[in-house]
XYZ file of N, CA and C in Angstrom:
525
model
N -60.507 5.007 42.614
C -60.365 4.768 44.219
C -58.862 5.802 44.800
N -58.558 6.376 45.466
C -56.663 7.097 45.567
C -56.616 5.225 46.772
N -56.912 4.649 47.113
C -56.741 3.930 48.023
C -55.752 2.756 47.587
N -55.994 2.651 46.105
C -55.626 1.409 45.275
C -54.143 2.082 43.476
N -53.443 1.831 43.837
C -52.137 1.853 42.822
C -52.093 1.274 42.227
N -51.089 1.569 40.738
C -51.338 1.681 39.479
C -50.046 1.386 39.317
N -48.766 0.146 38.598
C -47.676 0.096 38.363
C -47.767 -0.416 37.292
N -46.993 0.838 36.105
C -46.826 0.360 34.474
C -45.681 0.397 34.796
N -44.585 -0.549 33.547
C -43.924 -1.174 32.801
C -43.659 -0.570 31.143
N -42.774 0.906 31.129
C -43.283 0.985 29.925
C -41.799 1.071 28.822
N -41.745 0.225 28.219
C -40.407 0.042 27.188
C -40.655 0.905 25.844
N -39.023 1.565 26.540
C -39.315 2.380 25.755
C -38.643 2.159 24.143
N -38.803 3.568 23.613
C -38.802 3.510 21.401
C -37.023 3.299 21.837
N -36.513 1.703 21.134
C -35.169 1.620 20.687
C -35.714 1.521 19.327
N -33.618 2.478 18.531
C -33.623 1.616 17.167
C -32.609 1.680 16.892
N -32.033 0.818 16.945
C -30.527 0.371 16.614
C -30.802 -0.185 14.349
N -29.217 0.656 14.268
C -28.955 1.199 12.950
C -28.014 0.453 12.273
N -27.706 -0.376 11.121
C -26.258 0.269 11.045
C -26.158 0.148 9.440
N -24.799 0.608 9.119
C -24.578 1.388 7.513
C -23.665 1.153 6.732
N -22.853 0.260 6.594
C -22.222 1.319 6.186
C -22.343 0.860 4.074
N -21.031 0.826 3.386
C -21.181 0.885 2.027
C -19.484 0.742 1.863
N -19.405 -0.288 0.924
C -17.785 -0.490 0.125
C -17.717 -0.646 -1.300
N -16.964 -0.262 -1.305
C -16.098 0.492 -2.845
C -14.350 0.344 -3.743
N -14.837 -0.455 -4.611
C -13.300 -1.071 -4.901
C -13.398 -0.180 -6.836
N -12.197 0.028 -7.316
C -12.262 0.993 -8.073
C -10.477 0.611 -8.481
N -10.765 -0.078 -10.660
C -9.597 -0.704 -10.075
C -9.558 -0.131 -11.895
N -8.264 0.384 -12.889
C -7.756 1.008 -13.791
C -6.931 0.001 -14.350
N -7.621 -0.671 -15.130
C -6.098 -1.501 -15.528
C -4.961 -0.785 -16.009
N -3.841 -1.535 -16.242
C -2.403 -0.396 -16.701
C -2.773 -0.259 -17.658
N -3.510 -1.108 -19.262
C -4.250 -0.712 -20.726
C -4.356 0.645 -21.249
N -5.329 1.520 -19.563
C -5.367 2.811 -19.773
C -7.207 2.333 -20.492
N -7.175 1.979 -20.834
C -8.423 1.599 -21.525
C -9.885 0.575 -20.809
N -9.942 0.144 -19.869
C -11.358 -0.840 -19.040
C -10.079 0.221 -17.301
N -12.388 0.070 -16.795
C -11.870 0.360 -15.669
C -13.367 -1.052 -14.858
N -12.549 -1.241 -13.458
C -13.851 -2.509 -13.218
C -14.453 -1.587 -12.033
N -15.416 -1.570 -10.859
C -15.522 -1.319 -10.114
C -16.711 -1.747 -9.007
N -16.667 -2.364 -7.946
C -17.446 -3.421 -7.684
C -18.158 -1.889 -6.608
N -19.095 -2.658 -5.916
C -20.477 -1.720 -4.958
C -20.621 -2.431 -3.778
N -21.098 -2.216 -2.441
C -22.120 -3.569 -2.171
C -21.888 -1.681 -1.015
N -23.773 -2.553 -0.065
C -23.726 -1.517 0.720
C -24.726 -2.579 1.084
N -25.495 -1.791 2.789
C -25.717 -3.449 3.468
C -26.440 -2.011 5.018
N -27.550 -2.389 4.833
C -28.338 -0.769 6.179
C -29.180 -2.110 6.388
N -29.661 -1.848 8.468
C -29.933 -3.250 8.851
C -30.381 -2.331 10.532
N -31.786 -2.303 10.204
C -32.245 -1.308 11.235
C -32.983 -2.871 12.513
N -33.328 -2.535 13.720
C -33.963 -3.669 14.295
C -34.591 -2.701 15.500
N -35.840 -2.612 15.662
C -36.609 -0.988 16.161
C -37.646 -2.414 17.241
N -37.342 -1.115 18.118
C -38.817 -2.229 19.614
C -39.330 -0.960 19.641
N -40.891 -0.613 18.904
C -41.063 0.623 20.146
C -42.636 0.404 20.967
N -43.068 1.107 21.737
C -43.673 0.679 23.113
C -44.911 1.214 22.323
N -45.622 -0.164 23.463
C -47.537 0.208 22.394
C -47.806 1.049 23.141
N -47.290 1.297 24.408
C -47.911 2.931 25.298
C -47.569 4.194 24.510
N -46.854 4.376 23.314
C -46.198 5.439 23.310
C -47.626 5.309 21.996
N -48.332 4.766 21.514
C -48.970 4.944 20.590
C -48.193 4.537 19.746
N -47.274 3.908 19.058
C -45.976 3.838 18.190
C -45.419 2.419 18.144
N -46.365 1.500 18.597
C -46.122 0.338 17.843
C -46.090 -0.124 16.608
N -46.353 0.433 15.285
C -45.527 0.021 14.649
C -46.686 -0.930 14.065
N -46.390 -1.628 12.929
C -47.029 -2.310 11.990
C -47.579 -3.665 12.227
N -49.746 -4.166 12.267
C -49.806 -4.776 12.750
C -49.841 -4.878 14.195
N -50.077 -4.199 15.229
C -50.117 -4.407 16.699
C -51.288 -3.238 16.830
N -51.570 -4.291 17.990
C -53.300 -3.761 17.810
C -52.820 -3.458 19.653
N -54.126 -2.242 20.010
C -54.133 -2.032 21.348
C -53.079 -1.600 22.139
N -52.947 -1.548 23.751
C -51.509 -1.691 24.405
C -51.245 -2.698 24.770
N -51.453 -4.430 24.174
C -50.917 -5.194 25.073
C -49.582 -4.739 25.243
N -49.027 -5.684 25.993
C -47.580 -5.792 26.455
C -47.226 -5.219 27.032
N -48.001 -3.404 27.184
C -47.307 -3.041 28.358
C -47.507 -3.749 30.133
N -45.775 -3.669 30.202
C -46.031 -4.230 31.524
C -45.082 -5.879 31.279
N -44.830 -6.424 30.423
C -44.478 -7.441 29.737
C -43.735 -7.101 28.445
N -42.099 -7.262 28.693
C -41.524 -6.687 28.268
C -40.519 -7.681 26.900
N -41.147 -8.907 27.194
C -40.939 -10.219 26.605
C -42.464 -10.035 25.314
N -43.039 -9.926 25.831
C -44.208 -9.386 25.023
C -44.544 -8.183 22.893
N -43.202 -7.429 23.717
C -43.365 -5.766 22.891
C -42.089 -6.924 22.094
N -42.789 -6.298 20.286
C -41.989 -7.104 19.110
C -40.729 -6.083 18.524
N -39.786 -7.147 17.840
C -38.532 -6.552 18.052
C -38.255 -6.422 16.659
N -38.575 -5.319 15.371
C -39.026 -5.124 13.901
C -37.807 -5.304 13.745
N -37.365 -6.266 12.533
C -35.658 -6.499 12.188
C -35.825 -5.758 10.012
N -35.912 -4.630 9.579
C -35.424 -4.679 8.408
C -34.186 -4.453 7.706
N -33.543 -5.345 6.675
C -31.958 -5.293 6.018
C -32.727 -5.150 4.790
N -31.735 -4.343 4.251
C -30.750 -4.726 2.306
C -29.807 -3.984 2.194
N -29.950 -5.709 0.550
C -28.522 -5.309 0.802
C -28.057 -4.339 -0.640
N -27.260 -4.460 -1.337
C -27.346 -3.781 -2.851
C -25.313 -3.975 -3.077
N -25.527 -4.689 -4.782
C -24.087 -4.647 -4.991
C -24.371 -4.505 -5.980
N -23.002 -4.052 -7.128
C -22.862 -3.831 -8.301
C -21.502 -3.872 -8.969
N -21.516 -4.272 -10.063
C -19.927 -4.616 -10.456
C -20.604 -3.410 -12.255
N -19.177 -2.921 -12.179
C -19.264 -2.645 -13.713
C -18.347 -2.151 -14.539
N -18.669 -2.121 -15.697
C -17.093 -2.832 -16.191
C -17.404 -0.900 -17.556
N -15.846 -0.759 -17.402
C -15.927 0.734 -18.716
C -15.230 0.378 -19.773
N -15.440 -0.210 -20.678
C -13.759 0.113 -21.857
C -14.165 1.002 -22.483
N -13.079 1.457 -23.029
C -13.055 2.665 -23.647
C -11.662 2.719 -25.519
N -12.662 2.065 -26.047
C -12.403 1.884 -27.826
C -11.480 3.283 -28.139
N -11.969 4.582 -28.190
C -10.317 5.020 -28.685
C -11.150 6.756 -27.415
N -10.615 8.018 -27.009
C -11.826 9.166 -26.573
C -13.109 9.752 -27.313
N -13.295 8.617 -28.908
C -15.244 9.132 -28.325
C -15.658 7.865 -28.711
N -15.481 6.666 -27.851
C -15.834 5.483 -28.220
C -15.714 4.881 -27.159
N -17.115 4.169 -26.204
C -17.319 3.556 -24.829
C -17.833 3.104 -25.123
N -17.814 1.695 -24.232
C -18.581 1.400 -23.689
C -18.332 0.707 -21.598
N -20.231 0.604 -20.954
C -20.231 0.411 -20.018
C -21.368 -0.210 -20.364
N -21.184 -1.912 -19.287
C -22.520 -2.827 -18.625
C -21.861 -2.815 -17.205
N -23.273 -2.700 -16.679
C -23.141 -3.234 -14.952
C -24.326 -4.052 -14.662
N -23.829 -4.405 -13.763
C -25.026 -6.019 -12.919
C -25.477 -5.276 -11.789
N -26.376 -5.387 -11.324
C -26.505 -4.726 -9.774
C -27.760 -5.378 -9.221
N -27.327 -6.270 -8.058
C -28.778 -6.924 -7.626
C -29.238 -6.283 -6.381
N -30.365 -6.484 -5.629
C -30.722 -6.265 -4.235
C -31.119 -6.145 -3.566
N -31.733 -6.652 -2.124
C -32.379 -6.959 -0.882
C -32.955 -6.020 -0.010
N -34.094 -6.730 -0.323
C -34.968 -5.597 0.958
C -35.385 -6.959 2.231
N -34.990 -7.260 2.900
C -35.735 -8.454 4.088
C -36.824 -7.332 4.811
N -37.804 -7.837 5.468
C -38.658 -7.309 6.505
C -39.015 -8.599 7.744
N -39.288 -7.646 8.585
C -39.457 -9.340 9.933
C -40.469 -9.173 11.292
N -41.385 -9.023 10.574
C -42.286 -8.673 11.821
C -42.600 -9.059 12.336
N -42.048 -10.029 14.025
C -42.784 -11.302 14.373
C -43.297 -11.178 15.644
N -44.324 -11.990 16.063
C -45.239 -12.579 16.626
C -44.726 -12.842 18.016
N -43.971 -11.823 18.934
C -42.903 -12.825 20.123
C -44.412 -13.831 20.747
N -43.854 -14.556 21.483
C -44.195 -15.720 21.803
C -45.797 -15.887 21.757
N -46.114 -16.979 20.604
C -46.932 -17.629 19.625
C -47.982 -17.555 20.593
N -47.334 -18.379 21.930
C -47.841 -19.632 22.462
C -49.203 -18.543 23.545
N -48.684 -17.436 24.042
C -49.263 -16.168 24.471
C -51.009 -16.015 23.548
N -52.012 -16.578 23.624
C -52.868 -16.165 22.905
C -53.244 -14.333 23.511
N -54.639 -14.378 22.012
C -54.482 -12.580 22.990
C -56.316 -12.330 23.200
N -55.535 -11.395 24.567
C -56.501 -11.100 25.406
C -57.272 -9.678 25.724
N -57.968 -9.977 25.588
C -58.789 -8.144 25.222
C -59.648 -8.450 26.447
N -60.244 -6.730 26.990
C -61.193 -6.471 28.608
C -61.378 -5.454 27.896
N -63.399 -5.333 28.111
C -63.996 -4.252 27.444
C -64.169 -2.977 28.167
N -62.964 -3.356 29.537
C -63.371 -2.594 30.704
C -62.260 -1.438 30.806
N -60.606 -1.589 29.902
C -59.822 -0.876 30.507
C -58.846 -1.220 30.960
N -59.121 -2.610 30.759
C -57.213 -3.174 31.942
C -56.698 -3.971 30.722
N -55.454 -3.737 30.758
C -54.271 -4.162 30.497
C -54.023 -5.694 30.886
N -54.406 -6.571 29.837
C -53.820 -8.628 29.889
C -53.095 -8.650 29.155
N -52.530 -9.185 30.034
C -51.493 -9.926 28.910
C -51.272 -10.543 27.757
N -50.326 -10.033 26.794
C -50.588 -10.953 25.334
C -49.887 -10.547 24.484
N -50.056 -11.008 22.801
C -48.670 -10.805 22.573
C -49.800 -9.925 21.741
N -48.475 -8.104 21.237
C -49.819 -7.552 20.619
C -49.629 -7.613 19.041
N -49.126 -8.454 18.386
C -48.861 -8.672 17.407
C -50.266 -9.113 16.743
N -51.162 -9.118 15.812
C -51.781 -10.598 16.084
C -51.656 -11.860 14.677
N -50.065 -11.678 14.298
C -49.843 -12.115 13.486
C -47.936 -12.043 12.746
N -47.446 -12.803 12.775
C -45.965 -12.983 11.887
C -46.401 -12.021 10.566
N -45.047 -11.838 9.773
C -45.048 -11.767 8.822
C -43.463 -11.137 7.910
N -42.776 -11.572 6.997
C -41.298 -12.269 5.606
C -41.674 -12.093 5.571
N -41.354 -10.830 4.729
C -41.082 -10.399 3.364
C -39.543 -10.263 3.186
N -38.927 -10.732 2.237
C -37.560 -10.251 0.859
C -38.271 -10.155 -0.118
N -37.723 -8.728 -0.746
C -37.978 -8.007 -1.961
C -36.865 -8.662 -3.054
N -35.847 -9.293 -3.998
C -35.068 -8.691 -4.341
C -35.220 -8.414 -5.735
N -34.258 -7.246 -6.324
C -34.129 -6.958 -7.970
C -32.734 -7.455 -8.219
N -32.941 -7.557 -10.137
C -31.931 -7.360 -10.509
C -31.786 -6.916 -11.609
N -30.201 -5.864 -12.526
C -30.733 -5.343 -13.062
C -29.609 -5.628 -13.575
N -29.457 -4.710 -15.297
C -28.227 -5.382 -16.185
C -28.410 -4.160 -17.208
N -27.019 -3.269 -17.331
C -28.004 -2.512 -18.425
C -26.362 -2.737 -19.310
N -26.418 -1.971 -20.613
C -25.130 -2.085 -21.463
C -25.689 -0.951 -21.800
N -24.463 0.351 -21.885
C -24.710 1.374 -22.511
C -23.333 1.741 -23.893
N -24.203 2.027 -24.987
C -22.527 1.834 -26.394
C -22.673 4.462 -26.050
N -21.733 4.216 -25.791
C -21.764 5.877 -26.349
C -20.318 6.896 -27.725
N -21.281 7.387 -28.463
C -19.843 7.766 -29.927
C -19.951 9.174 -29.694
N -19.498 9.725 -29.276
C -19.669 11.493 -30.033
C -18.827 11.480 -31.268
N -19.196 12.511 -32.672
C -18.061 12.824 -33.076
C -18.861 14.262 -33.254
N -17.880 15.153 -33.417
C -17.604 16.199 -32.892
C -18.714 17.356 -32.081
N -19.487 17.962 -32.651
C -20.654 18.307 -31.683
C -22.103 17.906 -31.781
N -22.397 15.596 -32.155
C -22.781 15.156 -31.815
C -21.969 13.972 -30.686
N -22.956 13.755 -30.394
C -22.930 12.287 -29.596
C -24.491 11.341 -29.714
N -24.002 9.785 -29.939
C -24.519 9.178 -30.230
C -24.728 7.731 -28.675
N -25.529 7.834 -27.807
C -25.933 6.842 -27.081
C -27.151 5.581 -27.151
N -26.942 4.910 -27.248
C -27.636 3.741 -27.523
C -27.374 2.359 -26.513
N -29.002 1.208 -25.375
C -28.351 0.591 -25.500
C -29.794 0.078 -24.399
N -29.316 -0.706 -23.315
C -30.763 -1.215 -22.713
C -30.793 -1.420 -20.767
N -31.543 -1.870 -20.475
C -31.882 -1.580 -19.325
C -32.520 -3.213 -18.824
N -32.473 -3.814 -18.293
C -33.214 -4.730 -17.736
C -33.592 -5.245 -16.637
N -34.231 -5.422 -15.917
C -35.123 -5.174 -14.393
C -35.557 -6.127 -13.981
N -35.545 -7.032 -13.303
C -36.490 -7.931 -12.791
C -36.499 -7.672 -11.391
N -37.858 -7.604 -10.719
C -38.041 -8.057 -8.977
C -38.256 -9.371 -9.709
N -38.581 -9.639 -8.338
C -38.608 -11.082 -7.711
C -39.104 -11.202 -5.717
N -40.449 -11.307 -5.648
C -40.735 -10.952 -4.627
C -40.857 -12.141 -3.772
N -40.481 -12.664 -3.106
C -40.946 -13.832 -2.075
C -42.325 -14.368 -1.521
N -42.652 -12.641 -1.473
C -43.919 -13.072 -0.861
C -43.864 -11.671 0.587
N -45.505 -12.438 1.177
C -45.443 -11.890 3.086
C -46.474 -13.671 2.989
N -45.308 -13.838 4.452
C -45.761 -14.965 5.124
C -46.186 -15.090 6.802
N -47.740 -15.033 6.455
C -48.413 -14.854 7.413
C -47.808 -16.563 9.093
N -47.509 -15.784 9.428
C -48.196 -17.385 10.347
C -49.135 -17.121 11.532
N -49.722 -17.271 11.695
C -50.860 -17.622 11.889
C -51.061 -19.312 13.124
């Protein structure tokens, strides 16, 4: 019917990211030892427009159109830290030890969980949170490695080990 108007509010897609990386190297005065420290942070906040068909994981339909407070803001964060020590016994022999930790955090909230999920079969857009449930996950990885290398003439010998442990804090459903 041309006599009835329609007003839609469509929130724009928005992605805010921060990335930083720091590194510190220290060479000791004995010229045989070197210490290295590194830290990296990556953080992203993302709000997607459900009307554009890019609403993201766990979002159903076009709920949230016209209701900016019902559009979820997802958070993704990663940390990585490492310490390394290299010791030279001589020009032909050295040892390298490294320890590292990394963490990935994902938070997919359900905005206004007090508002029920409403759906209409006649195409009417009803207010409601577009995500079925909130999800949160933290994954940690711990690594430790040691490598010893020795050169003799044109030959080289390298031995070592690496230990890696994945620690997942699983998935939390906010039903």
